[in-house]
């Protein structure tokens, strides 16, 4: 979508906007291969976060052994493995957060370092500009700096603040261009839409604290996170160094960031894990930990637990000789051949836009958020939806009647639910059927391409 415009102003975007701005060149560089390219970039960003957490742990005062434990703990966490193996916006803010923390720790531990404070602020502010939940641990760093301004010095605190503002410029700029759409995408959607969707599906219990706490503990247990958190809590009353106070403030902020969105998913641990694992690295350097066999056994267990789900999924794909990424690429190539043979031009509508980014047809901007806005019933008014270039459950049929798509891709959102008994894709399929579109299966077997009737294609080509 960055080929055609900017987030909020020209198409709906449901997060802070740094990632589409930074990744925009890929839309041209990797044209036709954008989906695998984005996944490869995220894998590299995830590995960069692992390298930065090792550096941050060393700057926090951990030994090489302790820093290695922090790096392996992050590398083996299901959160990082998930972030690094999909085309989402979780790996970039995680890298920016760990790099920013490494820069700030050099300021905290070295009275002579001054300019790294500017870099730290820039990176931490940029992390929040990539994903809003990272704003909480970034704010914790700012609060720490204010509380310790005499020790850090006014100059370094000022540079940190200036860097933070610079990191927030992308969000401030684009929010200024389309304030209502930006407020909805960054704040309103995450507050209102998940609650509405779960309530419509009779799953309000997923929003309540008992299950949310269980889900948080479960995701922490998919790696060394739960072990690290318990170990840190056991020493919470002990006297702490300045670095430990900083990390503890960030851990509290990270826990709040992971707790606030409902339901809780593993990717929400991103703002928590960097400070958590660095603090844990400092603990593992203590003599009482080095001498405990059970401590090393628990770390090994956490590493195994973190890799487990990914290993099972990869193993299943190997046994079936199946690559999800290549399946998407093959479908895109087949779709292009069908569209070319039918002489179709225009835009493609789909609730699975990740499966259409590498097709010749551009994506209809009303569907760029995939299923997320189509689920909503009363979160947006009809006028808001159209002002934000989006379509919702209420406006879908009218929007498609006014501007019919050149083709429709379905198959990724067929899961039935109480609010959509035949799946969300059924809404598109029903409209297409009533307007004479015909269905053609794609090679994956999971997706179908819906092509318009011949008279519609002729009219579109004449236009």
XYZ file of C-alpha atoms in Angstrom:
463
model
C 0.000 0.000 0.000
C 2.997 2.291 0.432
C 3.292 2.334 -3.370
C 0.095 4.367 -3.449
C -0.002 6.496 -0.312
C 0.552 6.884 3.409
C -0.924 5.130 6.462
C -4.069 6.687 7.952
C -4.410 9.339 5.240
C -4.708 6.923 2.301
C -5.422 3.545 3.886
C -6.305 2.155 7.290
C -3.445 1.030 9.525
C -3.955 -0.397 12.995
C -0.648 0.453 14.675
C 1.913 3.209 14.943
C 3.409 3.702 11.459
C 7.197 3.278 11.504
C 7.306 -0.200 9.984
C 5.503 0.638 6.720
C 7.668 3.751 6.384
C 10.951 1.876 6.879
C 9.939 -1.144 4.844
C 8.431 0.862 1.958
C 11.487 0.363 -0.323
C 10.841 -3.388 -0.247
C 7.576 -2.758 -2.093
C 9.717 -1.967 -5.168
C 12.939 -3.879 -4.443
C 11.161 -7.183 -3.738
C 8.173 -6.686 -6.040
C 6.672 -10.082 -6.770
C 8.517 -11.608 -3.811
C 7.424 -9.242 -1.060
C 5.795 -11.818 1.209
C 8.910 -14.055 1.560
C 11.128 -10.957 1.649
C 9.228 -9.513 4.612
C 9.557 -12.801 6.467
C 13.278 -12.951 5.738
C 13.727 -9.362 6.957
C 11.847 -10.152 10.156
C 14.094 -13.167 10.743
C 17.160 -10.914 10.405
C 15.628 -8.333 12.756
C 14.951 -11.046 15.330
C 18.576 -12.197 15.151
C 19.644 -8.576 15.535
C 17.578 -8.357 18.720
C 19.403 -11.426 20.078
C 22.777 -9.801 19.347
C 21.663 -6.538 20.972
C 20.433 -8.243 24.132
C 23.843 -9.877 24.526
C 25.467 -6.449 24.154
C 22.977 -4.857 26.564
C 23.573 -7.578 29.157
C 27.331 -7.028 28.958
C 26.845 -3.273 29.362
C 24.582 -3.946 32.338
C 27.498 -5.721 34.010
C 26.768 -9.365 33.189
C 29.611 -11.765 32.464
C 30.029 -13.366 29.060
C 28.248 -16.394 30.494
C 25.367 -14.305 31.846
C 25.028 -12.375 28.579
C 24.954 -15.668 26.686
C 22.130 -16.882 28.944
C 20.146 -13.703 28.186
C 20.731 -14.107 24.447
C 19.788 -17.801 24.419
C 16.743 -17.092 26.595
C 15.496 -14.547 24.060
C 16.444 -16.677 21.057
C 14.564 -19.705 22.414
C 11.464 -17.813 23.552
C 8.358 -18.587 21.531
C 7.703 -14.853 21.314
C 10.924 -14.227 19.359
C 10.537 -17.349 17.209
C 7.036 -16.207 16.298
C 8.119 -12.615 15.631
C 11.011 -13.761 13.448
C 9.053 -16.228 11.329
C 6.036 -14.185 10.190
C 5.465 -10.956 8.249
C 4.129 -8.947 11.210
C 5.373 -5.868 13.054
C 6.827 -7.555 16.160
C 10.503 -8.027 15.264
C 11.299 -4.405 14.370
C 10.194 -2.799 17.668
C 11.885 -5.608 19.610
C 15.201 -4.865 17.877
C 14.801 -1.131 18.427
C 13.989 -1.674 22.111
C 16.994 -3.933 22.774
C 19.331 -1.611 20.842
C 17.986 1.433 22.689
C 18.412 -0.294 26.025
C 22.002 -1.241 25.155
C 22.731 2.402 24.301
C 21.166 3.719 27.510
C 22.982 1.196 29.705
C 26.287 2.550 28.420
C 25.141 5.974 29.663
C 24.095 4.651 33.076
C 27.354 2.797 33.678
C 29.812 5.339 32.223
C 29.848 8.933 33.438
C 31.810 10.000 30.361
C 29.258 8.779 27.786
C 26.925 11.537 26.673
C 25.828 11.173 23.058
C 24.606 7.552 23.433
C 21.751 9.115 25.434
C 20.512 10.760 22.216
C 20.793 7.441 20.370
C 18.999 5.622 23.181
C 16.108 8.077 23.107
C 15.882 7.873 19.318
C 15.779 4.056 19.325
C 13.308 3.794 22.203
C 11.047 6.430 20.650
C 11.283 4.613 17.317
C 10.260 1.354 19.034
C 7.066 3.064 20.194
C 6.602 4.433 16.654
C 6.747 0.847 15.384
C 4.359 -0.593 17.982
C 2.521 1.432 20.590
C 2.941 -1.071 23.454
C 6.699 -0.439 23.423
C 5.932 3.088 24.537
C 5.444 1.888 28.123
C 8.977 0.530 28.737
C 10.327 3.520 26.789
C 8.406 5.784 29.178
C 9.860 3.814 32.103
C 13.354 4.691 30.850
C 12.327 8.350 30.691
C 10.916 8.228 34.216
C 14.087 6.568 35.474
C 16.176 9.316 33.879
C 14.055 12.021 35.529
C 14.315 10.345 38.943
C 18.104 10.085 38.591
C 18.767 13.369 36.820
C 21.391 14.443 39.340
C 23.401 11.274 38.766
C 22.941 11.191 35.012
C 23.265 14.928 34.501
C 20.820 17.367 32.954
C 22.609 17.236 29.596
C 22.226 13.498 29.157
C 18.618 13.521 30.355
C 17.929 16.297 27.841
C 19.571 14.349 25.014
C 17.504 11.280 25.915
C 14.330 13.370 25.725
C 15.315 14.935 22.393
C 16.041 11.492 20.970
C 12.676 10.218 22.187
C 10.862 13.068 20.458
C 12.788 12.408 17.226
C 11.847 8.736 17.409
C 8.215 9.746 17.692
C 8.296 12.078 14.663
C 6.894 9.468 12.196
C 3.835 8.977 14.383
C 3.387 12.686 15.061
C 3.747 13.564 11.365
C 1.276 10.994 10.021
C -1.176 11.570 12.871
C -1.113 15.243 11.934
C -2.091 14.387 8.336
C -5.123 12.306 9.378
C -5.713 12.703 13.129
C -9.044 10.873 13.352
C -7.865 7.857 11.366
C -4.582 7.757 13.309
C -6.336 7.935 16.686
C -8.624 5.106 15.651
C -5.806 2.929 14.304
C -3.433 3.482 17.215
C -5.824 3.701 20.177
C -9.519 3.134 19.532
C -9.264 -0.067 17.533
C -7.183 -1.951 20.102
C -9.397 -0.754 22.963
C -12.795 -1.444 21.409
C -12.646 -3.948 18.547
C -11.261 -7.060 20.317
C -13.772 -6.604 23.142
C -16.648 -6.327 20.674
C -15.535 -9.364 18.638
C -15.090 -11.635 21.654
C -18.410 -10.511 23.108
C -20.215 -11.161 19.811
C -18.744 -14.673 19.797
C -19.785 -15.436 23.372
C -16.141 -15.361 24.496
C -16.230 -12.467 26.938
C -14.542 -14.745 29.473
C -11.327 -14.377 27.440
C -11.243 -10.721 28.445
C -11.457 -11.352 32.203
C -8.422 -11.397 34.434
C -8.355 -15.091 35.528
C -8.005 -16.425 31.987
C -5.807 -13.480 30.980
C -3.447 -14.276 33.850
C -3.372 -17.918 32.791
C -2.598 -16.976 29.201
C 0.144 -14.593 30.321
C 1.755 -17.303 32.469
C 1.432 -19.832 29.676
C 3.183 -17.599 27.136
C 5.900 -16.740 29.662
C 6.390 -20.483 30.177
C 7.033 -20.895 26.438
C 10.661 -20.062 27.097
C 12.639 -18.872 30.111
C 10.325 -15.928 30.815
C 8.389 -17.443 33.717
C 11.558 -18.819 35.324
C 13.234 -15.404 35.012
C 10.223 -13.547 36.417
C 9.917 -15.822 39.473
C 13.664 -15.629 40.132
C 13.583 -11.817 39.991
C 10.538 -11.629 42.262
C 12.348 -13.750 44.871
C 15.088 -11.130 45.194
C 12.817 -8.075 44.795
C 13.386 -6.879 48.375
C 17.174 -6.983 48.189
C 19.254 -3.871 47.755
C 19.582 -3.049 44.072
C 22.122 -1.252 41.931
C 21.155 1.652 39.686
C 21.111 -0.656 36.652
C 18.893 -3.145 38.459
C 16.440 -0.391 39.386
C 16.249 0.650 35.730
C 15.613 -2.913 34.590
C 13.001 -3.489 37.295
C 11.100 -0.364 36.231
C 11.153 -1.583 32.634
C 9.978 -5.051 33.704
C 6.976 -3.563 35.509
C 6.174 -1.424 32.457
C 6.613 -4.447 30.192
C 4.234 -6.501 32.332
C 1.627 -3.747 32.074
C 2.133 -3.588 28.288
C 1.658 -7.364 28.022
C -1.371 -7.319 30.348
C -3.417 -4.480 28.845
C -4.404 -5.928 25.419
C -7.125 -8.570 25.579
C -7.024 -11.430 24.833
C -3.320 -11.841 25.575
C -1.166 -13.348 22.817
C 2.486 -14.377 22.865
C 3.661 -11.407 20.757
C 2.532 -9.038 23.518
C 5.521 -10.175 25.597
C 7.884 -8.224 23.337
C 8.047 -5.078 25.524
C 8.772 -7.229 28.594
C 11.424 -9.727 27.553
C 14.546 -7.578 26.906
C 14.734 -6.068 30.407
C 13.510 -9.314 31.978
C 16.267 -11.441 30.458
C 19.016 -8.875 31.109
C 17.974 -8.695 34.769
C 17.936 -12.485 34.838
C 21.440 -12.560 33.355
C 22.694 -10.483 36.293
C 21.080 -12.935 38.715
C 22.675 -15.959 37.087
C 26.113 -14.435 37.711
C 25.544 -14.525 41.474
C 27.391 -17.305 43.349
C 24.191 -18.806 44.759
C 22.872 -19.372 41.223
C 26.128 -20.676 39.772
C 26.241 -23.347 42.459
C 22.657 -24.576 41.959
C 22.235 -27.481 39.570
C 18.486 -26.954 39.636
C 18.920 -23.418 38.277
C 20.744 -24.687 35.201
C 18.159 -27.448 34.795
C 15.347 -24.886 34.877
C 17.060 -22.789 32.188
C 17.464 -25.882 30.013
C 13.789 -26.725 30.553
C 12.778 -23.195 29.586
C 14.836 -23.365 26.391
C 13.184 -26.651 25.421
C 9.714 -25.272 26.216
C 10.399 -22.225 24.055
C 11.450 -24.244 21.013
C 8.725 -26.892 21.385
C 5.830 -25.365 19.433
C 8.031 -24.126 16.591
C 9.811 -27.487 16.369
C 6.494 -29.346 16.147
C 5.184 -27.079 13.389
C 8.416 -27.225 11.396
C 8.561 -31.011 11.860
C 5.013 -31.388 10.591
C 5.794 -29.291 7.500
C 8.917 -31.340 6.787
C 6.996 -34.611 7.104
C 4.315 -33.312 4.724
C 6.956 -31.752 2.434
C 5.019 -28.522 2.718
C 6.251 -24.938 2.810
C 3.558 -22.401 3.782
C 5.596 -19.594 2.196
C 6.073 -21.380 -1.122
C 2.368 -22.296 -1.136
C 1.513 -18.588 -0.976
C 4.003 -17.802 -3.749
C 2.622 -20.573 -6.003
C -0.926 -19.334 -5.457
C 0.131 -15.791 -6.380
C 1.742 -16.982 -9.615
C -1.315 -19.071 -10.521
C -3.602 -16.140 -9.744
C -1.599 -13.903 -12.074
C -1.903 -16.430 -14.907
C -5.674 -16.680 -14.437
C -6.124 -12.923 -14.301
C -3.983 -12.415 -17.409
C -5.872 -15.114 -19.320
C -9.192 -13.514 -18.372
C -7.982 -10.031 -19.332
C -8.848 -8.587 -15.921
C -7.545 -5.304 -14.558
C -8.374 -3.442 -11.384
C -7.999 -4.271 -7.689
C -8.362 -7.473 -5.717
C -10.509 -7.739 -2.583
C -9.481 -10.223 0.084
C -9.481 -10.782 3.830
C -6.067 -12.443 3.428
C -4.027 -9.546 1.983
C -0.737 -11.256 2.831
C -1.647 -13.823 0.155
C -2.214 -11.128 -2.449
C 0.789 -8.808 -1.996
C 2.751 -10.583 -4.740
C -0.009 -10.685 -7.331
C -0.168 -8.374 -10.351
C -3.466 -6.895 -9.159
C -3.068 -4.252 -6.440
C -5.005 -4.806 -3.210
C -8.270 -2.944 -2.746
C -7.379 -0.538 0.063
C -10.725 -1.162 1.762
C -9.424 -4.629 2.666
C -5.817 -3.894 3.592
C -6.444 -4.701 7.288
C -7.652 -8.181 6.381
C -10.376 -9.532 8.675
C -9.821 -7.100 11.538
C -12.071 -4.236 10.500
C -14.624 -6.477 8.800
C -15.279 -8.080 12.192
C -16.423 -4.809 13.668
C -20.124 -3.964 13.963
C -20.427 -0.756 15.971
C -16.814 0.350 16.497
C -16.980 2.565 13.400
C -19.888 4.494 11.966
C -20.497 4.155 8.227
C -19.168 7.651 7.622
C -16.022 6.921 9.644
C -15.408 3.671 7.796
C -15.560 5.415 4.446
C -13.467 8.345 5.666
C -10.831 5.850 6.835
C -10.972 3.984 3.460
C -12.221 0.813 5.164
C -15.167 -1.542 4.854
C -16.913 -3.196 7.794
C -19.555 -5.841 8.384
C -22.235 -3.168 8.064
C -20.934 -1.477 4.910
C -19.497 -4.400 2.904
C -22.352 -5.050 0.466
C -22.953 -1.370 -0.281
C -19.236 -0.667 -0.708
C -18.812 -3.558 -3.161
C -21.907 -2.510 -5.110
C -20.526 1.007 -5.503
C -17.039 -0.143 -6.555
C -16.919 -3.872 -7.439
C -13.480 -5.520 -7.211
C -11.749 -6.922 -10.275
C -11.337 -10.231 -8.427
C -11.880 -11.680 -4.964
C -9.559 -14.022 -3.083
C -11.075 -16.162 -0.317
C -10.079 -19.153 1.800
C -8.030 -17.699 4.640
C -10.968 -16.655 6.819
C -13.322 -19.615 6.615
C -13.302 -20.482 10.305
C -16.876 -20.487 11.654
C -17.721 -18.513 14.769
C -20.838 -17.423 16.592
C -20.650 -13.979 15.000
C -19.867 -15.392 11.532
C -21.316 -18.938 11.377
C -19.864 -19.639 7.927
C -16.662 -17.651 8.403
C -15.943 -14.077 7.394
C -15.021 -15.124 3.857
C -18.651 -16.146 3.385
C -19.617 -12.459 3.336
C -17.435 -11.916 0.276
C -18.439 -15.234 -1.292
C -22.162 -14.515 -0.904
C -21.837 -11.097 -2.515
C -19.730 -12.537 -5.335
C -22.213 -15.362 -5.973
C -25.111 -12.924 -6.187
C -23.177 -10.888 -8.761
C -22.215 -13.778 -11.029
C -18.583 -14.303 -10.003
C -17.248 -17.806 -10.607
C -14.874 -19.700 -8.340
C -11.515 -21.116 -9.460
C -9.366 -23.121 -7.006
C -5.705 -22.201 -6.525
C -2.839 -24.748 -6.265
C -2.669 -24.697 -2.454
C -6.207 -26.058 -2.238
C -6.856 -23.621 0.597
C -7.667 -20.542 -1.485
C -10.160 -19.750 -4.225
C -10.142 -16.965 -6.774
C -13.522 -15.464 -7.623
C -13.609 -13.963 -11.130
C -16.292 -11.569 -12.387
C -18.687 -12.480 -15.210
C -17.580 -11.814 -18.779
C -19.840 -8.792 -19.307
C -18.391 -7.121 -16.174
C -14.843 -7.686 -17.372
C -15.684 -6.095 -20.709
C -17.258 -3.071 -19.001
C -14.226 -2.672 -16.716
C -11.786 -2.890 -19.622
C -13.780 -0.314 -21.589
C -13.683 2.015 -18.571
